[in-house]
Short mmCIF file of C-alpha atoms in Angstrom, two decimals:
data_model
loop_
_atom_site.label_atom_id
_atom_site.label_comp_id
_atom_site.label_asym_id
_atom_site.label_seq_id
_atom_site.Cartn_x
_atom_site.Cartn_y
_atom_site.Cartn_z
CA MET A 1 136.67 88.83 93.48
CA MET A 2 136.56 92.81 93.45
CA LYS A 3 139.85 94.42 91.89
CA PRO A 4 140.74 97.62 93.40
CA THR A 5 141.21 99.11 90.07
CA ASN A 6 138.02 98.33 88.71
CA LEU A 7 135.12 100.98 88.48
CA ILE A 8 132.43 100.54 91.08
CA ILE A 9 128.77 101.04 89.70
CA LEU A 10 126.24 101.09 92.47
CA VAL A 11 123.31 99.23 91.86
CA LEU A 12 120.72 100.83 94.71
CA PHE A 13 117.41 99.68 95.12
CA TYR A 14 114.42 98.93 97.45
CA SER A 15 112.63 95.55 97.44
CA ARG A 16 109.54 94.91 99.50
CA HIS A 17 108.90 91.22 98.29
CA GLY A 18 111.77 90.40 96.29
CA ALA A 19 111.10 91.22 92.57
CA THR A 20 113.14 94.36 92.47
CA ARG A 21 116.06 92.75 93.96
CA GLN A 22 115.83 90.13 91.49
CA LEU A 23 115.88 92.72 88.67
CA ALA A 24 118.91 94.47 90.58
CA GLU A 25 120.83 91.16 90.87
CA LEU A 26 120.24 90.91 86.83
CA ILE A 27 121.52 94.40 86.38
CA ALA A 28 124.76 93.65 88.61
CA GLN A 29 125.10 90.43 86.31
CA GLY A 30 125.43 92.77 83.21
CA VAL A 31 127.65 95.34 84.97
CA GLU A 32 129.97 92.26 85.88
CA SER A 33 129.76 91.31 82.37
CA VAL A 34 132.09 94.06 81.45
CA PRO A 35 135.71 93.73 82.24
CA GLY A 36 137.10 96.50 84.58
CA CYS A 37 133.54 96.96 86.45
CA ASP A 38 132.39 95.43 89.48
CA ALA A 39 128.52 95.93 90.88
CA ARG A 40 128.03 97.10 94.38
CA LEU A 41 124.56 96.13 95.50
CA ARG A 42 123.23 98.22 98.24
CA THR A 43 119.47 98.81 99.51
CA VAL A 44 117.57 101.43 101.86
CA PRO A 45 115.75 100.93 104.97
CA ALA A 46 111.75 100.92 105.11
CA VAL A 47 110.34 104.00 106.46
CA SER A 48 107.39 104.27 108.87
CA THR A 49 104.96 106.69 109.75
CA VAL A 50 105.70 105.63 113.65
CA ALA A 51 108.52 107.73 114.83
CA GLU A 52 109.63 105.02 117.39
CA ALA A 53 109.76 102.44 114.74
CA THR A 54 113.24 101.46 113.92
CA ALA A 55 115.07 99.21 111.64
CA PRO A 56 118.31 97.21 112.74
CA GLU A 57 121.55 99.30 111.75
CA VAL A 58 122.47 96.12 109.61
CA PRO A 59 119.86 94.44 107.65
CA LEU A 60 119.00 90.85 108.70
CA ASP A 61 119.84 89.45 104.90
CA GLY A 62 120.50 90.62 101.30
CA ALA A 63 122.34 93.74 100.57
CA PRO A 64 123.72 96.33 103.26
CA TYR A 65 122.57 99.81 103.30
CA VAL A 66 123.45 102.43 101.13
CA GLU A 67 126.03 105.06 102.52
CA LEU A 68 126.91 108.64 101.09
CA ASP A 69 130.29 107.34 100.63
CA ASP A 70 129.05 104.82 98.14
CA LEU A 71 127.74 107.74 96.19
CA GLN A 72 131.17 109.22 96.25
CA GLU A 73 133.21 105.97 95.37
CA CYS A 74 130.79 104.84 92.31
CA ALA A 75 131.79 105.44 88.59
CA GLY A 76 127.79 104.78 87.73
CA LEU A 77 124.55 104.31 89.31
CA ALA A 78 121.56 102.13 88.71
CA LEU A 79 118.24 103.18 91.00
CA GLY A 80 115.56 100.45 91.47
CA SER A 81 112.28 100.82 93.19
CA PRO A 82 108.62 99.08 93.18
CA THR A 83 106.10 101.64 91.99
CA ARG A 84 103.72 103.23 94.66
CA PHE A 85 100.99 105.00 93.07
CA GLY A 86 103.26 105.71 90.15
CA ASN A 87 106.19 106.89 92.19
CA MET A 88 109.23 105.51 93.65
CA ALA A 89 108.66 104.14 97.36
CA ALA A 90 108.98 106.27 100.21
CA ALA A 91 111.81 104.68 101.44
CA MET A 92 113.74 105.44 98.46
CA LYS A 93 112.55 109.18 98.19
CA TYR A 94 113.83 109.39 102.00
CA PHE A 95 117.15 108.26 101.23
CA TRP A 96 117.42 111.06 98.16
CA ASP A 97 116.11 113.78 100.57
CA GLY A 98 119.17 113.24 102.58
CA THR A 99 121.64 113.39 100.03
CA ALA A 100 122.14 117.46 99.84
CA SER A 101 125.74 117.34 100.84
CA GLU A 102 126.54 115.03 97.87
CA TRP A 103 124.57 117.45 95.60
CA LEU A 104 126.52 120.54 96.92
CA ALA A 105 129.75 118.38 96.37
CA GLY A 106 128.74 117.24 93.03
CA SER A 107 129.67 113.77 94.11
CA LEU A 108 127.35 112.23 91.00
CA SER A 109 128.00 114.90 88.45
CA GLY A 110 128.77 113.59 85.08
CA LYS A 111 128.33 109.90 86.28
CA PRO A 112 126.02 107.72 84.12
CA ALA A 113 122.80 106.37 85.63
CA CYS A 114 119.84 104.24 84.54
CA VAL A 115 116.36 103.56 86.71
CA PHE A 116 114.58 100.21 87.12
CA THR A 117 110.95 99.20 88.61
CA SER A 118 108.69 96.14 89.32
CA THR A 119 104.83 96.57 89.29
CA GLY A 120 102.06 94.26 90.29
CA SER A 121 99.86 95.40 87.38
CA LEU A 122 100.82 95.22 83.97
CA HIS A 123 100.04 99.04 83.64
CA GLY A 124 100.63 100.02 87.27
CA GLY A 125 102.85 102.90 86.42
CA GLN A 126 106.21 101.48 85.47
CA GLU A 127 107.08 104.46 83.10
CA SER A 128 105.88 107.05 85.46
CA THR A 129 107.90 105.29 88.40
CA LEU A 130 110.99 105.23 86.15
CA LEU A 131 110.40 109.04 85.15
CA SER A 132 110.01 109.94 88.96
CA MET A 133 113.56 108.34 89.92
CA MET A 134 115.28 110.00 87.11
CA ILE A 135 114.29 113.48 88.63
CA PRO A 136 116.41 113.49 91.48
CA LEU A 137 119.46 112.09 89.29
CA PHE A 138 119.18 114.93 86.99
CA HIS A 139 119.30 117.20 89.86
CA HIS A 140 122.73 115.48 91.11
CA GLY A 141 123.95 115.96 87.54
CA MET A 142 124.11 112.37 86.24
CA LEU A 143 123.79 111.17 82.59
CA VAL A 144 120.76 109.43 82.68
CA MET A 145 120.15 106.69 80.11
CA GLY A 146 117.72 104.02 79.05
CA LEU A 147 117.51 101.24 76.65
CA PRO A 148 117.48 101.67 72.83
CA TYR A 149 115.17 100.02 70.41
CA THR A 150 118.42 97.92 68.95
CA HIS A 151 117.34 95.65 71.81
CA ALA A 152 114.33 93.85 69.86
CA GLU A 153 112.90 92.49 73.30
CA LEU A 154 111.45 96.11 73.45
CA MET A 155 109.23 95.33 70.28
CA THR A 156 107.95 91.81 71.63
CA THR A 157 107.88 91.89 75.04
CA SER A 158 104.21 91.01 76.76
CA THR A 159 105.48 91.19 80.04
CA GLY A 160 107.96 94.23 81.36
CA GLY A 161 110.61 96.21 79.77
CA SER A 162 110.79 99.77 78.86
CA PRO A 163 113.15 102.21 76.64
CA TYR A 164 113.13 104.26 80.10
CA GLY A 165 114.94 101.42 81.88
CA ALA A 166 114.40 97.58 83.15
CA THR A 167 110.70 96.61 84.35
CA HIS A 168 109.04 93.46 85.56
CA TRP A 169 105.61 92.51 86.05
CA SER A 170 104.98 90.48 88.98
CA GLY A 171 101.34 90.04 89.26
CA ILE A 172 99.05 91.07 92.18
CA ALA A 173 100.38 88.29 94.33
CA GLY A 174 103.72 88.78 93.35
CA ASP A 175 104.38 85.44 91.92
CA LYS A 176 104.99 86.13 88.46
CA ALA A 177 108.77 84.83 87.52
CA ILE A 178 111.26 87.08 85.68
CA SER A 179 110.44 86.64 81.81
CA GLU A 180 113.11 85.85 79.21
CA ASP A 181 112.56 89.17 77.77
CA GLU A 182 112.79 90.80 81.17
CA LYS A 183 115.84 88.91 81.95
CA ARG A 184 117.51 89.94 78.73
CA LEU A 185 116.77 93.58 78.84
CA ALA A 186 118.27 94.04 82.83
CA ILE A 187 121.17 92.29 81.64
CA ALA A 188 121.65 94.51 78.84
CA LEU A 189 120.89 97.71 80.79
CA GLY A 190 123.46 96.79 83.70
CA ARG A 191 126.25 96.40 80.60
CA ARG A 192 125.35 99.40 78.99
CA LEU A 193 125.43 101.22 82.05
CA ALA A 194 129.13 99.92 82.76
CA GLU A 195 130.32 100.17 79.07
CA ASN A 196 129.49 103.91 79.58
CA ALA A 197 130.84 104.42 82.78
CA LEU A 198 134.46 102.97 81.38
CA LYS A 199 134.15 105.57 78.62
CA LEU A 200 133.39 108.32 80.51
CA ALA A 201 136.32 107.32 82.84
CA GLY A 202 138.52 107.35 80.05
CA ALA A 203 139.42 103.73 80.29
#
């Protein structure tokens, strides 16, 4: 149960086939392993080149859509997207393009952040996607962190996992399960984000 005194860590993601959502849930698990922190899972609606196409105001299932209030209320942010040609998905970019008011207000300035992604191919742009997601976070004044090599899985993984953030190799058909290395690194990333949010909040 969420306590009103706990810090809110926003886990914001876009997921088309479910792999990025699974990573988000593991990061949330890591966040909630830290006493004093609660994870808030949020997503963004898909975008379309057809202006008349609309999504329901409330998702049919899964996490609710993110609102600007979520950025104001969070003490830290984990941002996740599948890769689209080595970049974040258009749906996630569209959301960040609409956050000028929060940028002007400094709503995210000084808060810690991390990023995560999933790709269909092993070398499908995981690191460039993570780096692309960091850019708007830097502009918002966030303190962006990755995973240190004190996590041995970074040296031994044959699936996903990166010092820039948690990753998953889902396979071309999207049928590869989250590996043990990927799982441990995602949970560790969530835990690291929450621990640093507590330190920055002076708790």
